PDB file of C-alpha atoms in Angstrom:
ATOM      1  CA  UNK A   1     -13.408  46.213  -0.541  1.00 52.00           C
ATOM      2  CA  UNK A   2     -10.049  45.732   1.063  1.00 58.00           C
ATOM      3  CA  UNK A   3     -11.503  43.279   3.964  1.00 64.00           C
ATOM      4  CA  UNK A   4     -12.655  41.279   0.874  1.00 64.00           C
ATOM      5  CA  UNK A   5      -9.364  41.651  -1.211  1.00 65.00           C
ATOM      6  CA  UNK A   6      -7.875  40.586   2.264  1.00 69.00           C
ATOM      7  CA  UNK A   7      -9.957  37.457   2.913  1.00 74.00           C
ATOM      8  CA  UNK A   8      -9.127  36.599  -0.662  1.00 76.00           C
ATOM      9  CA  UNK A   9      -5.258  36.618   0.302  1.00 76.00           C
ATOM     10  CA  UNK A  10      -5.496  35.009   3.031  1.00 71.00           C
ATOM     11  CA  UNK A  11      -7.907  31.723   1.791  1.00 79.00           C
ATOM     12  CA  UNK A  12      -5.026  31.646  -1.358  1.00 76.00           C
ATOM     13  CA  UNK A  13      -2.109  32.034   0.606  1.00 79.00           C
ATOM     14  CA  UNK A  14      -4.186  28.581   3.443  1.00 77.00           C
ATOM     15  CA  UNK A  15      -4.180  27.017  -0.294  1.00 73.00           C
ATOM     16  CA  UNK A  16      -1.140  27.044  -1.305  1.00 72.00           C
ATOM     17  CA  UNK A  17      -0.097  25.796   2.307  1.00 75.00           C
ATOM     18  CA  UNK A  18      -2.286  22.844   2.172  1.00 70.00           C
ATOM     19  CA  UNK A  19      -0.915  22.143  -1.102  1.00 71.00           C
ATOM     20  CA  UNK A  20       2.206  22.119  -0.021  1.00 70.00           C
ATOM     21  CA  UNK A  21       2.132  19.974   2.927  1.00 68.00           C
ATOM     22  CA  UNK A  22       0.050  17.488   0.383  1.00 62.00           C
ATOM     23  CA  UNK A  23       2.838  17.257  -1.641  1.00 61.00           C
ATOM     24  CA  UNK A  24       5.530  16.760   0.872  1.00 60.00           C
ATOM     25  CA  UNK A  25       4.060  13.950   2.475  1.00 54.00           C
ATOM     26  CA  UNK A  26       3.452  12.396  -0.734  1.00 52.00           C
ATOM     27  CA  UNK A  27       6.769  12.552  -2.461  1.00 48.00           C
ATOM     28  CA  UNK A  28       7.640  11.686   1.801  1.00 53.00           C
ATOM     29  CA  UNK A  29       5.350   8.253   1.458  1.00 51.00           C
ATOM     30  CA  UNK A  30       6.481   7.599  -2.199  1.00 49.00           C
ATOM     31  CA  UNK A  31      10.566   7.714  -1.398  1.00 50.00           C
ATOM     32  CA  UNK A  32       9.768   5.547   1.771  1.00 50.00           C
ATOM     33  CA  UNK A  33       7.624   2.654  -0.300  1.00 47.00           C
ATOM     34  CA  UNK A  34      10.067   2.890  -3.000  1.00 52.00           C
ATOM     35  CA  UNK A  35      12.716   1.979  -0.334  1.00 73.00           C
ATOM     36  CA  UNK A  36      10.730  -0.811   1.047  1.00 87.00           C
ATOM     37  CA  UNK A  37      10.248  -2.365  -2.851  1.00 90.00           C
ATOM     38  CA  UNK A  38      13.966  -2.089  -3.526  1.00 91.00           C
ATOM     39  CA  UNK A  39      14.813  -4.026  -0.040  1.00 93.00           C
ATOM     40  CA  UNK A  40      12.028  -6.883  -0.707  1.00 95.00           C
ATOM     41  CA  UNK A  41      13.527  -7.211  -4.477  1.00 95.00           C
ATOM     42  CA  UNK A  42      17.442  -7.050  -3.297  1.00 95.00           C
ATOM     43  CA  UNK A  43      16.265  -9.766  -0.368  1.00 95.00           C
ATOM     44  CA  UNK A  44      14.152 -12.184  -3.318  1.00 96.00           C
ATOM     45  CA  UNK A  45      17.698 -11.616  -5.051  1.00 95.00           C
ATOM     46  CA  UNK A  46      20.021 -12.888  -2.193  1.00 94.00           C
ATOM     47  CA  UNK A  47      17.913 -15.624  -0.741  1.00 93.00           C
ATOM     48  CA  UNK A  48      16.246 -17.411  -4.014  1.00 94.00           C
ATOM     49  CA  UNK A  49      19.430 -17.427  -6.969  1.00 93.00           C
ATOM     50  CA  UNK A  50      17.148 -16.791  -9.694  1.00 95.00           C
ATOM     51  CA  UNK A  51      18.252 -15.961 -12.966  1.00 96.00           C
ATOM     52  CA  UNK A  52      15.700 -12.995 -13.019  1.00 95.00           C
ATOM     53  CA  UNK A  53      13.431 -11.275 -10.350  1.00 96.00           C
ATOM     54  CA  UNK A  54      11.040  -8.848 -11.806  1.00 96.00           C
ATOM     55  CA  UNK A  55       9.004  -6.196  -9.722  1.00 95.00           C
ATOM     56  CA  UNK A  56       5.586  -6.442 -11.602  1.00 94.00           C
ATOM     57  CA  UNK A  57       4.146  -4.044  -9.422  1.00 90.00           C
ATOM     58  CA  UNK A  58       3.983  -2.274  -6.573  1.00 91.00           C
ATOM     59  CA  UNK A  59       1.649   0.448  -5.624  1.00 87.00           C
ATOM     60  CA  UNK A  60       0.719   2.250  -2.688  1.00 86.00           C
ATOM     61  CA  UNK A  61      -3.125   3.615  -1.854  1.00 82.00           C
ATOM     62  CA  UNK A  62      -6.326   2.282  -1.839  1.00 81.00           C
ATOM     63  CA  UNK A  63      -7.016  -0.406  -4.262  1.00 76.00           C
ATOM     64  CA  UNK A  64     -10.032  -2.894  -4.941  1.00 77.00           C
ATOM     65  CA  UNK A  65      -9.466  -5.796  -7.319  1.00 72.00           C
ATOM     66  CA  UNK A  66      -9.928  -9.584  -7.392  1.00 72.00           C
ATOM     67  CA  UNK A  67      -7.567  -9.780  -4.074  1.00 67.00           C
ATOM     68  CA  UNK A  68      -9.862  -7.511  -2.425  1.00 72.00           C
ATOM     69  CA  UNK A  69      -9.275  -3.776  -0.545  1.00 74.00           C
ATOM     70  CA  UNK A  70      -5.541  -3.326  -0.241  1.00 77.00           C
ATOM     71  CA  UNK A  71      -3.514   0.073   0.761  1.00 84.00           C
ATOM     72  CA  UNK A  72      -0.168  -1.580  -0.317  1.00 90.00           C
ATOM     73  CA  UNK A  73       0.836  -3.898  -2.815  1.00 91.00           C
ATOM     74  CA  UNK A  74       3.634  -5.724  -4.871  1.00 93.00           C
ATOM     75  CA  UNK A  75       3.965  -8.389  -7.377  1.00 95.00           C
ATOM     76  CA  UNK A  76       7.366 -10.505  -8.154  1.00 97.00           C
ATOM     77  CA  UNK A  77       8.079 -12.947 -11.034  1.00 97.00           C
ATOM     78  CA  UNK A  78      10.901 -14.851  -9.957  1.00 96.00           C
ATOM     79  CA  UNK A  79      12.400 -16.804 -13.008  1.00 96.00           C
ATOM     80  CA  UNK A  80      14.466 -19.939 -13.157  1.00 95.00           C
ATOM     81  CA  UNK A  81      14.702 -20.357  -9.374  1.00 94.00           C
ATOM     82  CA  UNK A  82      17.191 -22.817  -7.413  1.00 92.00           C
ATOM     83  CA  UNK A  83      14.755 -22.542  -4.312  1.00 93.00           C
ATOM     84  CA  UNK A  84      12.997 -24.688  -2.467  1.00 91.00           C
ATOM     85  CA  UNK A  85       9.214 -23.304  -4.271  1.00 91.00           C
ATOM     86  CA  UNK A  86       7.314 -25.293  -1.323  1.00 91.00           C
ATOM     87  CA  UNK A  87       5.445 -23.834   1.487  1.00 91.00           C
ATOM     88  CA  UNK A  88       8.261 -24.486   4.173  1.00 93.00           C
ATOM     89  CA  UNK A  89      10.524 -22.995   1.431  1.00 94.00           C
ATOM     90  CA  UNK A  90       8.512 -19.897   1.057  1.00 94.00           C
ATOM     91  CA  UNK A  91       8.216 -19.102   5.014  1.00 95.00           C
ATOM     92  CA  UNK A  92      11.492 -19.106   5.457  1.00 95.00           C
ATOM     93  CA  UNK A  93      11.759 -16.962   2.967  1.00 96.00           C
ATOM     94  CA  UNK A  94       8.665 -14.708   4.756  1.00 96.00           C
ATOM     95  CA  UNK A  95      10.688 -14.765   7.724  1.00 96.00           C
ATOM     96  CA  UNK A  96      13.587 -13.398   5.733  1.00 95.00           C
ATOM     97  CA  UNK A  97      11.121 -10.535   4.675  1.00 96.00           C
ATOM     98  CA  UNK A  98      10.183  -9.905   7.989  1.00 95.00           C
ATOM     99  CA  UNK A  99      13.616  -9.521   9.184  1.00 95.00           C
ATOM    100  CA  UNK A 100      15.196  -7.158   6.703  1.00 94.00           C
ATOM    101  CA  UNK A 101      12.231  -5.271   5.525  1.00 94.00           C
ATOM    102  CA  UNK A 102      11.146  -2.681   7.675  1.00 91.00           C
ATOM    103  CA  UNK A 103       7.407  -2.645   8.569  1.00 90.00           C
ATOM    104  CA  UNK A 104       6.906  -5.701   6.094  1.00 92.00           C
ATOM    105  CA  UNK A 105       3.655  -6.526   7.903  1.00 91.00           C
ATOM    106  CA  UNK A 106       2.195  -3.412   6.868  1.00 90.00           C
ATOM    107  CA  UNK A 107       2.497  -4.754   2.924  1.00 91.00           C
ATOM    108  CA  UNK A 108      -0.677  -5.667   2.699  1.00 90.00           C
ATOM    109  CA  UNK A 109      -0.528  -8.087  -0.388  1.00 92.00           C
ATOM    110  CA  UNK A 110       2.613  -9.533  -1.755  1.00 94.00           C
ATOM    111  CA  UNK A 111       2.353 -11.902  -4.864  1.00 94.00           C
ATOM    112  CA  UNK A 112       5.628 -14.205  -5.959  1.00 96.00           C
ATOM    113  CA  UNK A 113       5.014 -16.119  -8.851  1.00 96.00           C
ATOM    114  CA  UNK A 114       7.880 -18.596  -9.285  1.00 96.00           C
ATOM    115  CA  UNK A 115       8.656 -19.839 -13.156  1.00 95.00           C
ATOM    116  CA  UNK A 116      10.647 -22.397 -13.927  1.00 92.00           C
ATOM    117  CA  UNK A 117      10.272 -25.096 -17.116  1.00 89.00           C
ATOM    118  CA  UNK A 118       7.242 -24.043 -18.279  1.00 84.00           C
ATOM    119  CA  UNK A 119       5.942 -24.794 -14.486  1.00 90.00           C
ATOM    120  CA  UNK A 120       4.461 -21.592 -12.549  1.00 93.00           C
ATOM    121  CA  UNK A 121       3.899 -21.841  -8.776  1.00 94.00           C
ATOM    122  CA  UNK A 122       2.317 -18.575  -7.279  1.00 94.00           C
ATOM    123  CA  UNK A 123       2.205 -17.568  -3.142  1.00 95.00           C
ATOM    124  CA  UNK A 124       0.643 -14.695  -1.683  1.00 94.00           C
ATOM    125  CA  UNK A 125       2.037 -13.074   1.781  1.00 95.00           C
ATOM    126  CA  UNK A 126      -0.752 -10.869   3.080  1.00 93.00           C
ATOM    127  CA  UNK A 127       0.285  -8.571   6.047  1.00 92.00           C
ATOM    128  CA  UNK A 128       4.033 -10.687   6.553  1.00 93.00           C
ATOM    129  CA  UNK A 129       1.512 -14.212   6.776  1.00 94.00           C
ATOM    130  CA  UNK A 130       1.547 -16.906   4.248  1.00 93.00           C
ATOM    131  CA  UNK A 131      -2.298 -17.498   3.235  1.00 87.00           C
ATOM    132  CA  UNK A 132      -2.245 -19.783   0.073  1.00 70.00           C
ATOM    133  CA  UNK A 133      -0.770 -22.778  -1.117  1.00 58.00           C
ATOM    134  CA  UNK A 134       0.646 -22.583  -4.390  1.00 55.00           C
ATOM    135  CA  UNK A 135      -2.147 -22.509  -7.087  1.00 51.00           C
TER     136      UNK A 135
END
């Protein structure tokens, strides 16, 4: 009875434990993303002059939807713009990414939709590499 009352304590106490360490390196992996979405929005801020730059969305784990399997994503509406919004101006602003984001080739899908006069010009960056015209 006590070997059983033992095992019981012991498998609770592994548990817990696991629990634990689950936890921890989640809340480690959410304060880390959240760092990375505050640098890409403070770098759309200093490089574009908009008079608004939204975060949509960003999310971190697996994900299916219309832009396929992703681990790590984020979406930006960038409103009234004085940018050049053409695909030289948008991979210089990549490159900008690249160099003050840390591990920005690990995003795997980033989505800036540019507004401006009822016009709407949308680029996707998938893994720090422009892969789409604007559509």
């Amino acid at each position: 009875m006590k070997e059983k009352k033992s095992n019981y304590l012991a498998i609770k106490i592994l548990g817990f434990l696991v629990l634990g360490l689950l936890f921890g390196y989640t809340a480690g992996t959410i304060i880390n993303s959240g760092d990375r979405a505050s640098t890409i929005t403070e770098v759309l801020k200093d490089h574009c002059n908009c008079k608004e730059v939204n975060q949509l969305i960003y999310a971190k784990g697996i994900q299916y939807g219309k832009d396929g399997l992703t681990t790590e994503k984020a979406e930006y509406q960038l409103i009234d713009c004085n940018y050049d919004v053409s695909v030289e101006g948008i991979e210089k602003l990549n490159q900008h990414l690249k160099e003050k984001v840390k591990n920005f080739e690990q995003l795997d899908f980033l989505e800036l939709e540019f507004i401006r006069d009822k016009q709407q010009k949308t680029f996707i960056i998938k893994n720090g590499n422009l892969t789409t015209k604007p559509y």
